[in-house]
C-alpha cells in the first residue's frame, strides 16, 4: 500500500487560519483582562496576512484540486476568500468598541469568528458535497455560539436556540439531499457528480430531482430566502449588534459560493429544474422582504428583511444560468456585503455608552450629532435602494440585465417594482437622520469614535460612491474569476 | 481657445465639485454665498460658450466627448448637445444663478448645505441634458432625485415629509420601467448609445412596450394628467428655490425625454398612440386649467398652471401625426415642435419667476394664501410691476415669451384640425382667467389688512433677480428667432427620424 502525501500548498490559507485560530485560543487563556487587545490584534493580523497571502500567490490559470478532490483552488475561491477576510477584519474593527462597552470584549468572540472564517473559506473552496457540509457546519456552529455570547441576555439566548434548532433542521435536509445525490451518482465529488448527471439522458430520475429539491431547500435556508427566512429577523434582532454585523456580512459571500459550487458546478445540467425553484424563491424573497421591511420599527429587523430582499435579487443572476448572470450575482453579493457592513457598522458604532440603537427612530437627528456618519448612512441607504451614483444601482442593473437577457422581462419587472417598494423604508431612515430633530434622551450623549474606526467607515462609504462612479474594475474582476 | 476645453464635462462637474467643496467648507454664510454665486456664474458663462460656438446648420451632436466607462455594459461616458438640449442647459445654468441670488439672505437654516444641494443639482441636470449614453442619462436622471428629496425634506413646509416621499417614490416608480426598456434595447443593440437606439429596428409589439415604459416615466416627470398629483404637493411644500428648480428645469426633463427618446426610438407606436397623448394633453389644458382657477394657495395655483402649460408642450410634440393624417405632409409640424420647445424655455422662466414672486411675498408675510393679500400694489409698487408682467407672460400676452410658444403650437394644431386647435386655445382663456384673477386678488384692490400695508418693497437683490428674468422673458417674446434659429436643423432631423417607419 502506497501512502500519498497530499499536496498542501493550495490549502495554505486555510491551514494558516486554523493554526492562528488555535494560537489565539491558547494565547487568550493566558491574558489578563486589560491585555485582551492582544487577542484582537492577533486576529486582525491573521485576517490581513491571509488576505495578502491569497493575493500574493501567483494567479494560476487552471484550477487545482487538493485533498483528494475535496478541495479546489481557483480564482473564484481566491477572490471570494480575499473579500471574506477583508470584510471580517472590518467587522472586527467596527465591533471592537461596542464589545468593550458591553463587557463582551472576550477572546471567544474572536476565536469563534476566526473559526467561522475558516468555515467560510472551506465552503468557498469545497469541491465535494462532503467538504461543503463540513465548512457549513463549522461556520454555523461558530455562529450559534457567537449569538449566545451575551449570556445574561434572554433575547440573545432565544435567538441562538431558534437559530440552532432551525439551522440543524436545515443541515439535516441538506445532508439528506446530499445522500440522495450520492445514491444516484455514487460519489460526493462535484466533478464526478456533474459528469454522471449530465450523462443521464433521463432527467426525470425521481431520486435526483428529490435530492436537488432538498439541496435547494438547505441552501435557501442558509442564504435566507423566503420561505426559509424566518430565522433571520429574530436572529439579527436578538444577537448583539456586533454579532449581527458578522452574520449579515461575510457568510453571504460564502453562501453565494456554495450555490455556485453545488448548483452550477455540480448540478449544472439540471439548470432547467433548479431555475424554476430559484425563480419562486427569488420572487417571494424580493416581494416579502421589501413589504415586511416597511412595517418594521426596529432597525436590525428592518435590515434583516432588507437582507432577505437582497437575496432575492442575488438569486436573479444565478437563475439566469449564464456566465454574465453568475458574475452579476457575484458582483451583487460583494456590493451587498459592502453596503450591509456599512449599515450595521454605523449602527454598531453609534451604540455607545449604554444607549443601543434599537429602533430606526433612535437615529433621529443624527445629522446634527455627526454629519459625516449621517452622510455615510445616507449613502448606504440610497445604495441599498438602488439609486444611481451609488454602487447598489449597478448591482441591481447587472442582475436585471442577466434576466432580461434570457427573456424573463416579467421577472425583471417584478424586481424593479419590489425595489420601488423597498425605496420607501430606506428613505425613511434618511428622513429620520436628516429631517427630524434629535431625541431628548440622546441630546446629551457625546459620540466618541476611534480614529481607525472613523477612517475605515469613511473608506467604506466613499467606496460605495466611488464604485458608483466607476464600477468597471470590480465587475471585470468578478467576470474574470468566474471564467474558468 | 475655449472650444478646446471639454465644455460639457466642465458644465457638469464644476458645479458638482463646487457643491461638494461648500459642504466641506464650513458654515460661514457670507463666504459660502459668494462662493456659490461665483460657481453659478462661471457655470453659466461656460454654458453661454455652448451657445456662441454652436453650429446651427447641423443636426449632428456637437461638443462631443466620449470615454469608455463600463465595458461590461458597453456603456460610455458620452456627452454631446444638439438644438434641443443646448437651450435647456443654458436655462438650467441661468435659473441656478437666479436661485442662488434668491436665497441670498433668506435661508437661515443649514445655509451652506442648501447652496451645495442646488449646485450639485445643477450639475446633475446639465448631465441629464448632455448625456448621449442611455445609462449615463439614467444615472443623472435618478441621481437628481437625491438632492431634490433633501431640499424639499429639509427646508420645506409643514407637510414636507409627505410631499418629498410622494415626489421621490412617484418619480422613482416611473423611471424604473424606463430602465427595463433601456436594458431591453441594450440587449438588442448591444450598446447604450441613444443614437444607436434611434436606428434600432423594433417591431410593433416591442415598440408598444417601450413606448409605455417611457411614457410612464416621462409623463410622471412632466407631469401629464393623470400622473400630476405629486406636483402640487411638492411645489407647495418645497422652499422657494426648490419650487423654482422643479418648475423651471425638472419638468422640462420630462419634455426633453419625449424628444430624445419616445419620438425617435418608437415612431410607429407614437403614430398609433398619438390620440392618447393628445387626449392627455388636452385634458391637462382644460381640466387642470379649471382646477387652477379654484386654488386658494398661490403656489398651488402656479403649480396647476404649470401642468396646464406643459399640456401645450406635449400637444405640440404629438400634433404632427394628426397633421400628417389630415394634410398628407408634415409642413407645419416643425412649428409645433419648435413651439413646444419655446414654450418649455418660456415656461421655465415664467413659472420660475412667479414662484420667486410668491417667495418674495412669503418672506415678508409668511403666508401663501391668496386671501391674506390684496392691494399689494399700494405698498410694493415695483414688485407689483414685475409680478403683473410675469402674470401677463403666464397668460400668454403677445410681446412676452409665453405668447410665442402657445401661438406656434396652436397654429400647428389648427392645421391638424379645427377642434384640436379650438380646445387647445382654451389655454389662452383659462390662463388669462386664473392669472388675472390672481393679480386682481393679490396685487390690486384695497389694502386688505395692516400686514399688507406695512410691506416693504423689493430690495436691490430682488430687483436684480426679477429684472434679469423680466428682460429674458421680453427678449424671447420680441425676438423668438434667437431661440428657434438654433433648433431648426435639429427639429428637421427629428421629423425625418420620427416619420420613418421602423417596422
CSV table of N, CA and C in Angstrom, one decimal, chain A residues 159 220-226 228-239 241 243-245 247-249 252 284-313 332 336 339-341 343-344 347 357-358 360 377 381 384 425-426 428-429:
chain,number,residue,atom,x,y,z
A,159,UNK,N,-32.6,33.8,20.5
A,159,UNK,CA,-32.2,33.8,19.1
A,159,UNK,C,-31.3,32.7,18.8
A,220,UNK,N,-31.2,27.5,0.4
A,220,UNK,CA,-32.1,28.6,0.6
A,220,UNK,C,-32.1,29.0,2.0
A,221,UNK,N,-32.1,28.0,2.9
A,221,UNK,CA,-32.2,28.3,4.3
A,221,UNK,C,-30.9,29.1,4.7
A,222,UNK,N,-29.8,28.6,4.3
A,222,UNK,CA,-28.5,29.2,4.7
A,222,UNK,C,-28.4,30.6,4.1
A,223,UNK,N,-28.9,30.8,2.9
A,223,UNK,CA,-28.9,32.1,2.3
A,223,UNK,C,-29.9,33.0,2.9
A,224,UNK,N,-31.0,32.4,3.3
A,224,UNK,CA,-32.1,33.2,4.0
A,224,UNK,C,-33.1,33.7,3.0
A,225,UNK,N,-33.5,32.9,2.0
A,225,UNK,CA,-34.6,33.3,1.1
A,225,UNK,C,-35.9,32.8,1.6
A,226,UNK,N,-37.0,33.6,1.2
A,226,UNK,CA,-38.3,33.2,1.5
A,226,UNK,C,-38.6,31.9,0.8
A,228,UNK,N,-37.8,30.3,3.6
A,228,UNK,CA,-36.9,29.7,4.6
A,228,UNK,C,-36.2,30.8,5.3
A,229,UNK,N,-36.9,31.9,5.6
A,229,UNK,CA,-36.2,33.1,6.0
A,229,UNK,C,-36.5,33.4,7.5
A,230,UNK,N,-37.4,32.6,8.1
A,230,UNK,CA,-37.9,33.0,9.4
A,230,UNK,C,-36.8,33.3,10.5
A,231,UNK,N,-35.7,32.7,10.4
A,231,UNK,CA,-34.7,32.9,11.4
A,231,UNK,C,-34.0,34.2,11.4
A,232,UNK,N,-34.0,34.8,10.2
A,232,UNK,CA,-33.1,36.0,10.0
A,232,UNK,C,-33.6,37.2,10.9
A,233,UNK,N,-34.8,37.6,10.8
A,233,UNK,CA,-35.2,38.8,11.7
A,233,UNK,C,-34.9,38.5,13.2
A,234,UNK,N,-35.3,37.3,13.6
A,234,UNK,CA,-35.2,37.1,15.1
A,234,UNK,C,-33.7,37.0,15.5
A,235,UNK,N,-32.9,36.4,14.6
A,235,UNK,CA,-31.5,36.3,15.0
A,235,UNK,C,-30.8,37.7,15.0
A,236,UNK,N,-31.1,38.5,13.9
A,236,UNK,CA,-30.5,39.8,13.8
A,236,UNK,C,-30.9,40.6,15.0
A,237,UNK,N,-32.2,40.5,15.4
A,237,UNK,CA,-32.6,41.4,16.5
A,237,UNK,C,-32.1,40.9,17.8
A,238,UNK,N,-32.1,39.6,18.0
A,238,UNK,CA,-31.7,39.1,19.3
A,238,UNK,C,-30.2,39.1,19.6
A,239,UNK,N,-29.4,38.9,18.5
A,239,UNK,CA,-28.0,38.8,18.7
A,239,UNK,C,-27.4,40.2,19.1
A,241,UNK,N,-25.4,43.5,18.5
A,241,UNK,CA,-25.3,44.1,17.2
A,241,UNK,C,-24.0,43.7,16.5
A,243,UNK,N,-22.5,40.9,16.6
A,243,UNK,CA,-22.6,39.6,16.0
A,243,UNK,C,-23.6,39.6,14.8
A,244,UNK,N,-24.6,40.4,14.9
A,244,UNK,CA,-25.5,40.6,13.7
A,244,UNK,C,-24.7,41.1,12.6
A,245,UNK,N,-23.8,42.1,12.9
A,245,UNK,CA,-22.9,42.6,11.8
A,245,UNK,C,-22.1,41.5,11.2
A,247,UNK,N,-22.8,38.2,11.2
A,247,UNK,CA,-23.7,37.2,10.4
A,247,UNK,C,-24.1,37.7,9.1
A,248,UNK,N,-24.4,39.1,9.1
A,248,UNK,CA,-25.0,39.6,7.9
A,248,UNK,C,-24.0,39.8,6.8
A,249,UNK,N,-22.8,39.8,7.1
A,249,UNK,CA,-21.8,40.2,6.1
A,249,UNK,C,-21.1,39.0,5.4
A,252,UNK,N,-22.6,35.7,3.7
A,252,UNK,CA,-23.4,35.8,2.4
A,252,UNK,C,-22.5,35.5,1.2
A,284,UNK,N,-40.5,35.5,-4.2
A,284,UNK,CA,-41.0,35.6,-2.8
A,284,UNK,C,-40.1,36.4,-2.0
A,285,UNK,N,-38.8,36.2,-2.1
A,285,UNK,CA,-37.9,37.0,-1.3
A,285,UNK,C,-37.9,38.5,-1.5
A,286,UNK,N,-37.9,38.8,-2.8
A,286,UNK,CA,-38.0,40.3,-3.1
A,286,UNK,C,-39.2,40.9,-2.6
A,287,UNK,N,-40.4,40.3,-2.9
A,287,UNK,CA,-41.6,40.9,-2.5
A,287,UNK,C,-41.8,40.9,-1.0
A,288,UNK,N,-41.7,39.7,-0.4
A,288,UNK,CA,-42.0,39.7,1.0
A,288,UNK,C,-40.9,40.4,1.8
A,289,UNK,N,-39.7,40.3,1.4
A,289,UNK,CA,-38.6,41.0,2.2
A,289,UNK,C,-38.9,42.5,2.2
A,290,UNK,N,-39.2,43.1,1.0
A,290,UNK,CA,-39.4,44.5,0.9
A,290,UNK,C,-40.7,44.9,1.6
A,291,UNK,N,-41.8,44.1,1.5
A,291,UNK,CA,-43.0,44.5,2.1
A,291,UNK,C,-42.9,44.5,3.6
A,292,UNK,N,-42.3,43.4,4.1
A,292,UNK,CA,-42.3,43.2,5.5
A,292,UNK,C,-41.4,44.3,6.2
A,293,UNK,N,-40.3,44.7,5.4
A,293,UNK,CA,-39.4,45.7,6.0
A,293,UNK,C,-40.1,47.0,6.3
A,294,UNK,N,-41.1,47.3,5.5
A,294,UNK,CA,-41.8,48.6,5.6
A,294,UNK,C,-42.4,48.7,7.0
A,295,UNK,N,-42.9,47.5,7.5
A,295,UNK,CA,-43.6,47.5,8.8
A,295,UNK,C,-42.7,47.5,10.0
A,296,UNK,N,-41.4,47.5,9.8
A,296,UNK,CA,-40.5,47.3,11.0
A,296,UNK,C,-40.2,48.7,11.6
A,297,UNK,N,-40.1,48.6,12.9
A,297,UNK,CA,-39.6,49.9,13.6
A,297,UNK,C,-38.2,49.6,14.1
A,298,UNK,N,-37.9,48.4,14.4
A,298,UNK,CA,-36.6,48.0,14.9
A,298,UNK,C,-35.6,48.0,13.7
A,299,UNK,N,-34.5,48.7,13.8
A,299,UNK,CA,-33.6,48.9,12.7
A,299,UNK,C,-32.9,47.5,12.3
A,300,UNK,N,-32.7,46.7,13.3
A,300,UNK,CA,-32.0,45.5,13.0
A,300,UNK,C,-33.0,44.5,12.2
A,301,UNK,N,-34.2,44.5,12.7
A,301,UNK,CA,-35.2,43.7,11.9
A,301,UNK,C,-35.4,44.3,10.5
A,302,UNK,N,-35.4,45.6,10.4
A,302,UNK,CA,-35.6,46.2,9.1
A,302,UNK,C,-34.4,45.7,8.2
A,303,UNK,N,-33.2,45.8,8.7
A,303,UNK,CA,-32.1,45.4,7.9
A,303,UNK,C,-32.2,43.9,7.6
A,304,UNK,N,-32.7,43.1,8.5
A,304,UNK,CA,-32.9,41.7,8.3
A,304,UNK,C,-33.8,41.5,7.1
A,305,UNK,N,-34.9,42.2,7.0
A,305,UNK,CA,-35.8,42.0,5.9
A,305,UNK,C,-35.2,42.5,4.6
A,306,UNK,N,-34.5,43.6,4.8
A,306,UNK,CA,-33.8,44.1,3.6
A,306,UNK,C,-32.8,43.1,3.1
A,307,UNK,N,-32.1,42.4,4.0
A,307,UNK,CA,-31.2,41.3,3.6
A,307,UNK,C,-32.0,40.3,2.7
A,308,UNK,N,-33.2,39.9,3.3
A,308,UNK,CA,-34.0,38.9,2.6
A,308,UNK,C,-34.3,39.3,1.2
A,309,UNK,N,-34.7,40.6,1.0
A,309,UNK,CA,-35.0,41.1,-0.3
A,309,UNK,C,-33.7,41.1,-1.2
A,310,UNK,N,-32.6,41.4,-0.6
A,310,UNK,CA,-31.4,41.4,-1.4
A,310,UNK,C,-31.0,40.0,-1.9
A,311,UNK,N,-31.3,39.0,-1.1
A,311,UNK,CA,-31.0,37.6,-1.5
A,311,UNK,C,-31.9,37.3,-2.7
A,312,UNK,N,-33.1,37.8,-2.8
A,312,UNK,CA,-33.9,37.6,-3.9
A,312,UNK,C,-33.3,38.2,-5.2
A,313,UNK,N,-32.7,39.4,-5.1
A,313,UNK,CA,-32.0,39.9,-6.3
A,313,UNK,C,-30.8,39.1,-6.6
A,332,UNK,N,-23.1,41.4,-7.2
A,332,UNK,CA,-24.1,41.8,-6.2
A,332,UNK,C,-23.8,41.4,-4.8
A,336,UNK,N,-23.4,44.0,-1.9
A,336,UNK,CA,-24.3,43.9,-0.8
A,336,UNK,C,-23.5,43.8,0.5
A,339,UNK,N,-22.3,47.2,1.5
A,339,UNK,CA,-23.4,48.1,2.0
A,339,UNK,C,-23.8,47.7,3.4
A,340,UNK,N,-24.0,46.3,3.6
A,340,UNK,CA,-24.6,45.9,4.9
A,340,UNK,C,-23.5,46.1,6.0
A,341,UNK,N,-22.3,46.0,5.7
A,341,UNK,CA,-21.2,46.3,6.7
A,341,UNK,C,-21.3,47.7,7.0
A,343,UNK,N,-24.0,49.7,6.9
A,343,UNK,CA,-25.2,50.0,7.6
A,343,UNK,C,-25.1,49.5,9.1
A,344,UNK,N,-24.8,48.2,9.2
A,344,UNK,CA,-24.6,47.7,10.6
A,344,UNK,C,-23.4,48.3,11.3
A,347,UNK,N,-24.6,51.5,12.8
A,347,UNK,CA,-25.5,51.2,14.0
A,347,UNK,C,-24.6,50.7,15.1
A,357,UNK,N,-28.7,51.5,19.6
A,357,UNK,CA,-29.6,51.9,18.6
A,357,UNK,C,-30.5,50.7,18.3
A,358,UNK,N,-31.7,50.8,18.8
A,358,UNK,CA,-32.6,49.7,18.6
A,358,UNK,C,-33.6,49.9,17.5
A,360,UNK,N,-35.4,52.5,14.5
A,360,UNK,CA,-35.0,53.4,13.4
A,360,UNK,C,-35.1,54.8,14.0
A,377,UNK,N,-24.4,57.0,6.3
A,377,UNK,CA,-25.6,56.2,6.4
A,377,UNK,C,-26.5,56.5,5.3
A,381,UNK,N,-27.9,53.8,2.5
A,381,UNK,CA,-29.3,53.6,2.3
A,381,UNK,C,-29.7,53.8,0.9
A,384,UNK,N,-28.5,50.9,-1.1
A,384,UNK,CA,-29.3,49.7,-1.0
A,384,UNK,C,-30.6,49.9,-1.8
A,425,UNK,N,-38.6,52.3,2.7
A,425,UNK,CA,-38.1,52.2,4.0
A,425,UNK,C,-36.6,52.6,4.1
A,426,UNK,N,-35.9,52.6,3.0
A,426,UNK,CA,-34.6,53.2,3.0
A,426,UNK,C,-34.7,54.7,3.2
A,428,UNK,N,-37.0,56.2,4.6
A,428,UNK,CA,-37.5,56.6,5.9
A,428,UNK,C,-36.3,56.7,6.9
A,429,UNK,N,-35.3,55.9,6.7
A,429,UNK,CA,-34.1,56.1,7.5
A,429,UNK,C,-33.4,57.4,7.3
